[in-house]
PDB file of C-alpha atoms in Angstrom:
ATOM      1  CA  MET A  10       7.641 -39.299  62.653  1.00 41.00           C
ATOM      2  CA  LYS A  11       4.953 -40.760  60.430  1.00 50.00           C
ATOM      3  CA  ASN A  12       4.201 -37.421  58.415  1.00 50.00           C
ATOM      4  CA  LYS A  13       7.676 -36.268  58.172  1.00 42.00           C
ATOM      5  CA  GLY A  14       8.259 -40.479  56.449  1.00 45.00           C
ATOM      6  CA  LEU A  15       5.919 -40.096  54.256  1.00 49.00           C
ATOM      7  CA  LEU A  16       6.936 -36.661  52.715  1.00 47.00           C
ATOM      8  CA  LEU A  17      10.340 -38.478  52.275  1.00 45.00           C
ATOM      9  CA  LEU A  18       8.724 -40.525  50.314  1.00 49.00           C
ATOM     10  CA  ALA A  19       7.042 -38.287  47.949  1.00 47.00           C
ATOM     11  CA  ALA A  20      10.132 -37.793  47.037  1.00 44.00           C
ATOM     12  CA  VAL A  21      11.539 -40.662  46.805  1.00 45.00           C
ATOM     13  CA  GLY A  22       9.104 -41.693  44.697  1.00 47.00           C
ATOM     14  CA  ALA A  23      10.058 -38.968  41.817  1.00 46.00           C
ATOM     15  CA  ALA A  24      13.427 -39.640  42.320  1.00 41.00           C
ATOM     16  CA  ALA A  25      13.003 -43.602  41.031  1.00 42.00           C
ATOM     17  CA  VAL A  26      11.224 -41.709  38.325  1.00 43.00           C
ATOM     18  CA  LEU A  27      14.421 -39.934  37.116  1.00 37.00           C
ATOM     19  CA  PHE A  28      17.007 -42.014  38.542  1.00 33.00           C
ATOM     20  CA  MET A  29      17.638 -42.670  34.141  1.00 30.00           C
ATOM     21  CA  GLY A  30      19.070 -38.516  34.549  1.00 28.00           C
ATOM     22  CA  GLY A  31      18.865 -35.857  33.086  1.00 27.00           C
ATOM     23  CA  MET A  32      15.789 -37.225  31.115  1.00 26.00           C
ATOM     24  CA  PHE A  33      13.565 -34.580  32.985  1.00 27.00           C
ATOM     25  CA  ALA A  34      14.341 -30.991  33.026  1.00 27.00           C
ATOM     26  CA  ALA A  35      11.842 -29.617  35.437  1.00 29.00           C
ATOM     27  CA  ASN A  36       9.730 -26.065  33.650  1.00 26.00           C
ATOM     28  CA  THR A  37       6.903 -25.474  35.767  1.00 26.00           C
ATOM     29  CA  VAL A  38       4.283 -22.944  37.051  1.00 29.00           C
ATOM     30  CA  PHE A  39       1.504 -23.919  39.631  1.00 31.00           C
ATOM     31  CA  ALA A  40      -1.814 -22.736  39.896  1.00 31.00           C
ATOM     32  CA  ALA A  41      -4.841 -23.298  41.717  1.00 31.00           C
ATOM     33  CA  GLU A  42      -7.979 -22.700  41.623  1.00 31.00           C
ATOM     34  CA  GLU A  43     -11.357 -24.173  43.817  1.00 31.00           C
ATOM     35  CA  ARG A  44     -14.382 -25.445  41.565  1.00 32.00           C
ATOM     36  CA  ALA A  45     -17.212 -27.829  42.205  1.00 31.00           C
ATOM     37  CA  ALA A  46     -16.712 -31.627  42.525  1.00 35.00           C
ATOM     38  CA  ILE A  47     -18.562 -33.566  39.776  1.00 34.00           C
ATOM     39  CA  ASP A  48     -19.897 -36.370  41.965  1.00 39.00           C
ATOM     40  CA  ASN A  49     -21.212 -34.369  45.516  1.00 44.00           C
ATOM     41  CA  GLY A  50     -20.848 -30.569  45.424  1.00 42.00           C
ATOM     42  CA  THR A  51     -18.694 -29.944  47.593  1.00 40.00           C
ATOM     43  CA  SER A  52     -15.616 -28.184  47.076  1.00 39.00           C
ATOM     44  CA  GLU A  53     -12.200 -29.040  45.872  1.00 44.00           C
ATOM     45  CA  THR A  54      -8.833 -28.392  44.090  1.00 49.00           C
ATOM     46  CA  GLY A  55      -8.277 -28.013  40.666  1.00 49.00           C
ATOM     47  CA  LEU A  56      -4.489 -28.127  40.901  1.00 53.00           C
ATOM     48  CA  HIS A  57      -3.242 -26.559  37.101  1.00 50.00           C
ATOM     49  CA  ALA A  58       0.390 -26.826  35.583  1.00 47.00           C
ATOM     50  CA  LEU A  59       0.503 -24.207  32.372  1.00 43.00           C
ATOM     51  CA  THR A  60       3.517 -25.322  30.705  1.00 42.00           C
ATOM     52  CA  GLY A  61       5.580 -22.821  28.430  1.00 40.00           C
ATOM     53  CA  ALA A  62       8.392 -23.231  25.527  1.00 41.00           C
ATOM     54  CA  GLU A  63       6.955 -26.169  22.555  1.00 41.00           C
ATOM     55  CA  ALA A  64       8.538 -29.379  23.220  1.00 37.00           C
ATOM     56  CA  LYS A  65      11.998 -29.916  21.884  1.00 41.00           C
ATOM     57  CA  LYS A  66      10.910 -32.271  18.782  1.00 42.00           C
ATOM     58  CA  ALA A  67      13.873 -34.281  19.134  1.00 39.00           C
ATOM     59  CA  TYR A  68      12.584 -35.960  22.047  1.00 43.00           C
ATOM     60  CA  LYS A  69       8.901 -36.402  20.070  1.00 51.00           C
ATOM     61  CA  LYS A  70       7.867 -38.296  17.057  1.00 56.00           C
ATOM     62  CA  GLU A  71       4.630 -36.858  17.522  1.00 71.00           C
ATOM     63  CA  LEU A  72       3.773 -33.303  19.531  1.00 82.00           C
ATOM     64  CA  TYR A  73       0.446 -33.055  21.484  1.00 85.00           C
ATOM     65  CA  GLY A  74       0.001 -29.788  21.446  1.00 87.00           C
ATOM     66  CA  ASP A  75      -1.386 -29.632  25.549  1.00 87.00           C
ATOM     67  CA  ILE A  76      -0.044 -26.616  27.514  1.00 88.00           C
ATOM     68  CA  GLY A  77      -1.218 -28.502  30.715  1.00 89.00           C
ATOM     69  CA  CYS A  78      -2.713 -30.247  33.143  1.00 91.00           C
ATOM     70  CA  THR A  79      -5.839 -30.339  35.026  1.00 91.00           C
ATOM     71  CA  VAL A  80      -6.558 -32.890  38.099  1.00 91.00           C
ATOM     72  CA  LEU A  81      -9.310 -32.367  41.115  1.00 92.00           C
ATOM     73  CA  LEU A  82      -7.926 -32.823  44.310  1.00 92.00           C
ATOM     74  CA  PRO A  83     -10.059 -34.630  47.636  1.00 92.00           C
ATOM     75  CA  ASP A  84     -11.470 -32.439  50.020  1.00 92.00           C
ATOM     76  CA  GLY A  85      -9.359 -30.885  52.126  1.00 92.00           C
ATOM     77  CA  TYR A  86      -5.693 -30.517  50.693  1.00 93.00           C
ATOM     78  CA  VAL A  87      -4.186 -27.935  51.365  1.00 92.00           C
ATOM     79  CA  PRO A  88      -0.240 -26.511  49.223  1.00 92.00           C
ATOM     80  CA  SER A  89       2.134 -26.963  51.745  1.00 91.00           C
ATOM     81  CA  ASP A  90       4.286 -24.691  53.456  1.00 91.00           C
ATOM     82  CA  SER A  91       7.511 -26.455  52.406  1.00 89.00           C
ATOM     83  CA  VAL A  92       7.556 -28.592  49.030  1.00 87.00           C
ATOM     84  CA  LYS A  93       6.455 -26.615  45.894  1.00 88.00           C
ATOM     85  CA  GLY A  94       4.097 -28.961  44.216  1.00 89.00           C
ATOM     86  CA  MET A  95       3.037 -31.064  47.565  1.00 91.00           C
ATOM     87  CA  TYR A  96      -0.818 -30.799  48.462  1.00 92.00           C
ATOM     88  CA  VAL A  97      -1.112 -31.513  52.092  1.00 92.00           C
ATOM     89  CA  SER A  98      -4.126 -32.519  54.626  1.00 92.00           C
ATOM     90  CA  GLU A  99      -5.724 -30.020  56.328  1.00 93.00           C
ATOM     91  CA  ARG A 100      -5.794 -32.819  59.410  1.00 90.00           C
ATOM     92  CA  ASN A 101      -1.856 -32.945  58.906  1.00 86.00           C
ATOM     93  CA  PRO A 102      -0.625 -34.801  61.150  1.00 84.00           C
ATOM     94  CA  LEU A 103      -3.399 -36.728  62.200  1.00 86.00           C
ATOM     95  CA  ASP A 104      -3.611 -37.445  58.580  1.00 89.00           C
ATOM     96  CA  SER A 105      -0.799 -37.625  56.937  1.00 88.00           C
ATOM     97  CA  SER A 106      -1.547 -38.641  53.252  1.00 92.00           C
ATOM     98  CA  ASN A 107      -0.491 -35.990  50.413  1.00 92.00           C
ATOM     99  CA  ILE A 108      -0.333 -35.445  47.143  1.00 93.00           C
ATOM    100  CA  TYR A 109       2.920 -33.939  44.733  1.00 92.00           C
ATOM    101  CA  TYR A 110       2.054 -32.538  41.517  1.00 90.00           C
ATOM    102  CA  ALA A 111       5.396 -31.589  39.186  1.00 90.00           C
ATOM    103  CA  VAL A 112       6.097 -30.691  34.889  1.00 90.00           C
ATOM    104  CA  SER A 113       8.719 -31.744  33.222  1.00 87.00           C
ATOM    105  CA  GLU A 114      10.193 -32.180  29.608  1.00 81.00           C
ATOM    106  CA  ASN A 115      12.018 -33.614  27.473  1.00 72.00           C
ATOM    107  CA  THR A 116      11.069 -36.964  27.962  1.00 76.00           C
ATOM    108  CA  ASP A 117      12.237 -40.071  26.153  1.00 74.00           C
ATOM    109  CA  THR A 118       9.208 -41.747  25.597  1.00 74.00           C
ATOM    110  CA  GLU A 119      10.029 -45.645  24.458  1.00 78.00           C
ATOM    111  CA  ALA A 120      12.802 -45.162  27.157  1.00 80.00           C
ATOM    112  CA  LEU A 121      10.449 -44.312  29.793  1.00 81.00           C
ATOM    113  CA  SER A 122       8.261 -47.005  29.262  1.00 81.00           C
ATOM    114  CA  GLN A 123      11.531 -49.482  28.582  1.00 83.00           C
ATOM    115  CA  MET A 124      12.351 -48.535  32.374  1.00 84.00           C
ATOM    116  CA  LEU A 125       8.939 -48.987  34.189  1.00 83.00           C
ATOM    117  CA  ASP A 126       8.171 -51.864  32.732  1.00 83.00           C
ATOM    118  CA  SER A 127      11.624 -53.497  33.947  1.00 84.00           C
ATOM    119  CA  GLU A 128      13.103 -55.022  37.686  1.00 84.00           C
ATOM    120  CA  GLU A 129      15.765 -52.390  37.369  1.00 82.00           C
ATOM    121  CA  TYR A 130      13.086 -49.906  37.993  1.00 80.00           C
ATOM    122  CA  LYS A 131      11.524 -51.482  41.161  1.00 81.00           C
ATOM    123  CA  LYS A 132      15.087 -52.230  42.014  1.00 84.00           C
ATOM    124  CA  ARG A 133      16.277 -48.458  42.313  1.00 83.00           C
ATOM    125  CA  MET A 134      13.079 -47.461  44.236  1.00 80.00           C
ATOM    126  CA  GLU A 135      14.042 -49.713  46.673  1.00 84.00           C
ATOM    127  CA  ASP A 136      17.266 -48.575  46.518  1.00 87.00           C
ATOM    128  CA  LYS A 137      16.401 -45.251  47.483  1.00 82.00           C
ATOM    129  CA  LEU A 138      13.799 -46.196  49.723  1.00 81.00           C
ATOM    130  CA  LYS A 139      17.070 -47.575  51.718  1.00 85.00           C
ATOM    131  CA  GLU A 140      18.646 -44.770  50.706  1.00 84.00           C
ATOM    132  CA  THR A 141      16.184 -42.696  53.249  1.00 79.00           C
ATOM    133  CA  TYR A 142      14.562 -45.375  55.798  1.00 78.00           C
ATOM    134  CA  GLY A 143      17.519 -47.843  56.110  1.00 84.00           C
ATOM    135  CA  GLN A 144      18.566 -51.764  54.557  1.00 85.00           C
ATOM    136  CA  GLU A 145      14.999 -52.833  56.524  1.00 84.00           C
ATOM    137  CA  ALA A 146      12.665 -50.834  53.873  1.00 85.00           C
ATOM    138  CA  SER A 147      11.606 -52.122  50.944  1.00 88.00           C
ATOM    139  CA  VAL A 148       8.769 -52.374  48.206  1.00 87.00           C
ATOM    140  CA  ALA A 149       6.571 -54.902  49.142  1.00 87.00           C
ATOM    141  CA  ASP A 150       3.831 -54.734  46.347  1.00 89.00           C
ATOM    142  CA  PHE A 151       4.575 -53.239  42.746  1.00 89.00           C
ATOM    143  CA  ARG A 152       1.563 -53.118  40.066  1.00 91.00           C
ATOM    144  CA  TYR A 153       2.366 -51.039  36.548  1.00 89.00           C
ATOM    145  CA  THR A 154      -0.215 -50.308  33.793  1.00 91.00           C
ATOM    146  CA  LYS A 155      -0.173 -48.876  31.032  1.00 91.00           C
ATOM    147  CA  THR A 156      -2.886 -46.212  29.933  1.00 94.00           C
ATOM    148  CA  LYS A 157      -4.012 -43.235  28.245  1.00 95.00           C
ATOM    149  CA  ILE A 158      -4.818 -40.151  29.289  1.00 95.00           C
ATOM    150  CA  SER A 159      -6.655 -37.487  27.550  1.00 95.00           C
ATOM    151  CA  GLY A 160      -5.261 -39.969  24.093  1.00 93.00           C
ATOM    152  CA  CYS A 161      -1.626 -39.712  25.616  1.00 92.00           C
ATOM    153  CA  PRO A 162       0.365 -42.198  26.583  1.00 91.00           C
ATOM    154  CA  ALA A 163       0.988 -42.507  30.463  1.00 92.00           C
ATOM    155  CA  HIS A 164       1.544 -44.817  33.126  1.00 92.00           C
ATOM    156  CA  LYS A 165      -0.134 -46.144  36.334  1.00 93.00           C
ATOM    157  CA  ILE A 166       2.192 -47.585  39.333  1.00 91.00           C
ATOM    158  CA  GLU A 167       0.401 -48.429  42.569  1.00 93.00           C
ATOM    159  CA  LEU A 168       3.120 -49.435  44.841  1.00 89.00           C
ATOM    160  CA  VAL A 169       3.360 -50.080  48.874  1.00 90.00           C
ATOM    161  CA  CYS A 170       6.860 -49.579  51.102  1.00 86.00           C
ATOM    162  CA  ARG A 171       7.598 -50.815  54.067  1.00 87.00           C
ATOM    163  CA  THR A 172       9.827 -49.944  56.630  1.00 82.00           C
ATOM    164  CA  ASP A 173      10.545 -51.004  60.150  1.00 78.00           C
ATOM    165  CA  ASN A 174       7.784 -49.214  61.861  1.00 78.00           C
ATOM    166  CA  ALA A 175       5.940 -48.298  58.173  1.00 81.00           C
ATOM    167  CA  GLU A 176       3.821 -49.127  55.690  1.00 87.00           C
ATOM    168  CA  MET A 177       3.233 -46.019  53.000  1.00 88.00           C
ATOM    169  CA  GLU A 178       1.105 -46.587  50.237  1.00 91.00           C
ATOM    170  CA  GLN A 179       2.288 -44.785  46.470  1.00 91.00           C
ATOM    171  CA  LEU A 180      -0.231 -44.872  43.193  1.00 94.00           C
ATOM    172  CA  ILE A 181       1.757 -42.762  40.476  1.00 92.00           C
ATOM    173  CA  TYR A 182       0.612 -40.918  37.341  1.00 94.00           C
ATOM    174  CA  ILE A 183       2.898 -40.068  34.567  1.00 92.00           C
ATOM    175  CA  ILE A 184       1.481 -38.797  31.503  1.00 93.00           C
ATOM    176  CA  VAL A 185       3.908 -38.075  28.635  1.00 90.00           C
ATOM    177  CA  ALA A 186       2.499 -35.775  25.852  1.00 91.00           C
ATOM    178  CA  ASP A 187       4.557 -32.887  24.693  1.00 89.00           C
ATOM    179  CA  LYS A 188       5.460 -32.086  28.128  1.00 90.00           C
ATOM    180  CA  THR A 189       5.444 -34.733  31.230  1.00 90.00           C
ATOM    181  CA  TYR A 190       3.120 -34.599  33.972  1.00 92.00           C
ATOM    182  CA  THR A 191       3.594 -37.008  37.131  1.00 92.00           C
ATOM    183  CA  ILE A 192       1.167 -36.937  39.941  1.00 93.00           C
ATOM    184  CA  THR A 193       1.952 -38.304  42.865  1.00 92.00           C
ATOM    185  CA  TYR A 194      -0.516 -39.927  45.600  1.00 94.00           C
ATOM    186  CA  SER A 195       0.991 -40.943  49.221  1.00 92.00           C
ATOM    187  CA  GLN A 196      -0.353 -42.008  52.519  1.00 92.00           C
ATOM    188  CA  SER A 197       0.292 -44.424  55.122  1.00 90.00           C
ATOM    189  CA  ILE A 198      -1.786 -47.117  55.789  1.00 86.00           C
ATOM    190  CA  ASP A 199      -3.962 -46.177  58.344  1.00 88.00           C
ATOM    191  CA  ASP A 200      -4.742 -43.021  56.739  1.00 90.00           C
ATOM    192  CA  GLU A 201      -7.339 -44.667  54.198  1.00 91.00           C
ATOM    193  CA  ARG A 202      -7.099 -42.039  51.372  1.00 93.00           C
ATOM    194  CA  MET A 203      -7.391 -44.375  48.979  1.00 94.00           C
ATOM    195  CA  GLU A 204     -10.478 -44.583  47.537  1.00 95.00           C
ATOM    196  CA  GLU A 205     -10.308 -41.023  47.390  1.00 95.00           C
ATOM    197  CA  PHE A 206      -6.736 -40.422  45.319  1.00 95.00           C
ATOM    198  CA  GLN A 207      -8.125 -43.257  42.934  1.00 96.00           C
ATOM    199  CA  LYS A 208     -11.259 -41.484  42.312  1.00 95.00           C
ATOM    200  CA  SER A 209      -8.868 -38.110  42.082  1.00 94.00           C
ATOM    201  CA  GLY A 210      -6.346 -39.801  39.497  1.00 95.00           C
ATOM    202  CA  LYS A 211      -9.161 -40.087  37.223  1.00 95.00           C
ATOM    203  CA  THR A 212      -9.952 -36.949  36.809  1.00 93.00           C
ATOM    204  CA  ILE A 213      -7.227 -36.098  35.504  1.00 94.00           C
ATOM    205  CA  GLU A 214      -7.316 -34.517  32.059  1.00 93.00           C
ATOM    206  CA  LEU A 215      -4.668 -32.605  29.985  1.00 93.00           C
ATOM    207  CA  VAL A 216      -5.624 -28.899  27.974  1.00 91.00           C
ATOM    208  CA  PHE A 217      -4.516 -28.282  24.556  1.00 92.00           C
ATOM    209  CA  GLU A 218      -3.991 -26.095  22.489  1.00 85.00           C
ATOM    210  CA  GLU A 219      -7.157 -24.088  20.633  1.00 77.00           C
ATOM    211  CA  GLU A 220      -6.901 -24.961  17.057  1.00 49.00           C
TER     212      GLU A 220
END
């Protein structure tokens, strides 16, 4: 049940980000390749989300020319058999952590920033948790940071969720360029993968059209 709960948690996180309705129209192509990790030479998985048509200018004050996003995952994560865009530990179900990766478009950047910095966002997140896990579920800790990745506006969200029998952590990065890239790292507290997730988050980069 712990593993099922974490798979649901990733979906809950995505749903809470998307609650403004219609703001994200998913249009994603996934690819993965094996490449050497920079720090220790071990084989890790680099994820690439390749975008298609140019973003609609009506939603953007500035076009960045991004064509994709890359992130180097910790060693030992493989594609999920059941959830597109999700990567799970090879040690699953002993290690129930997972990484969920998605690309969307037509994001209102200012509206997204205001939403993430509001109490309403936390409330909606908690409502989604209660729908999934019951009324005892809650968001125990929530931290939001504005940042930049590859020169583009980005948002970092760290949160701890509690249910009646589990405690789970999420680390979410949302990068808003011509497309919007969302990388969600989820774990049960006893999986102890958050340090690796933090290192992985520092490898996120956008890929741009060649001038």
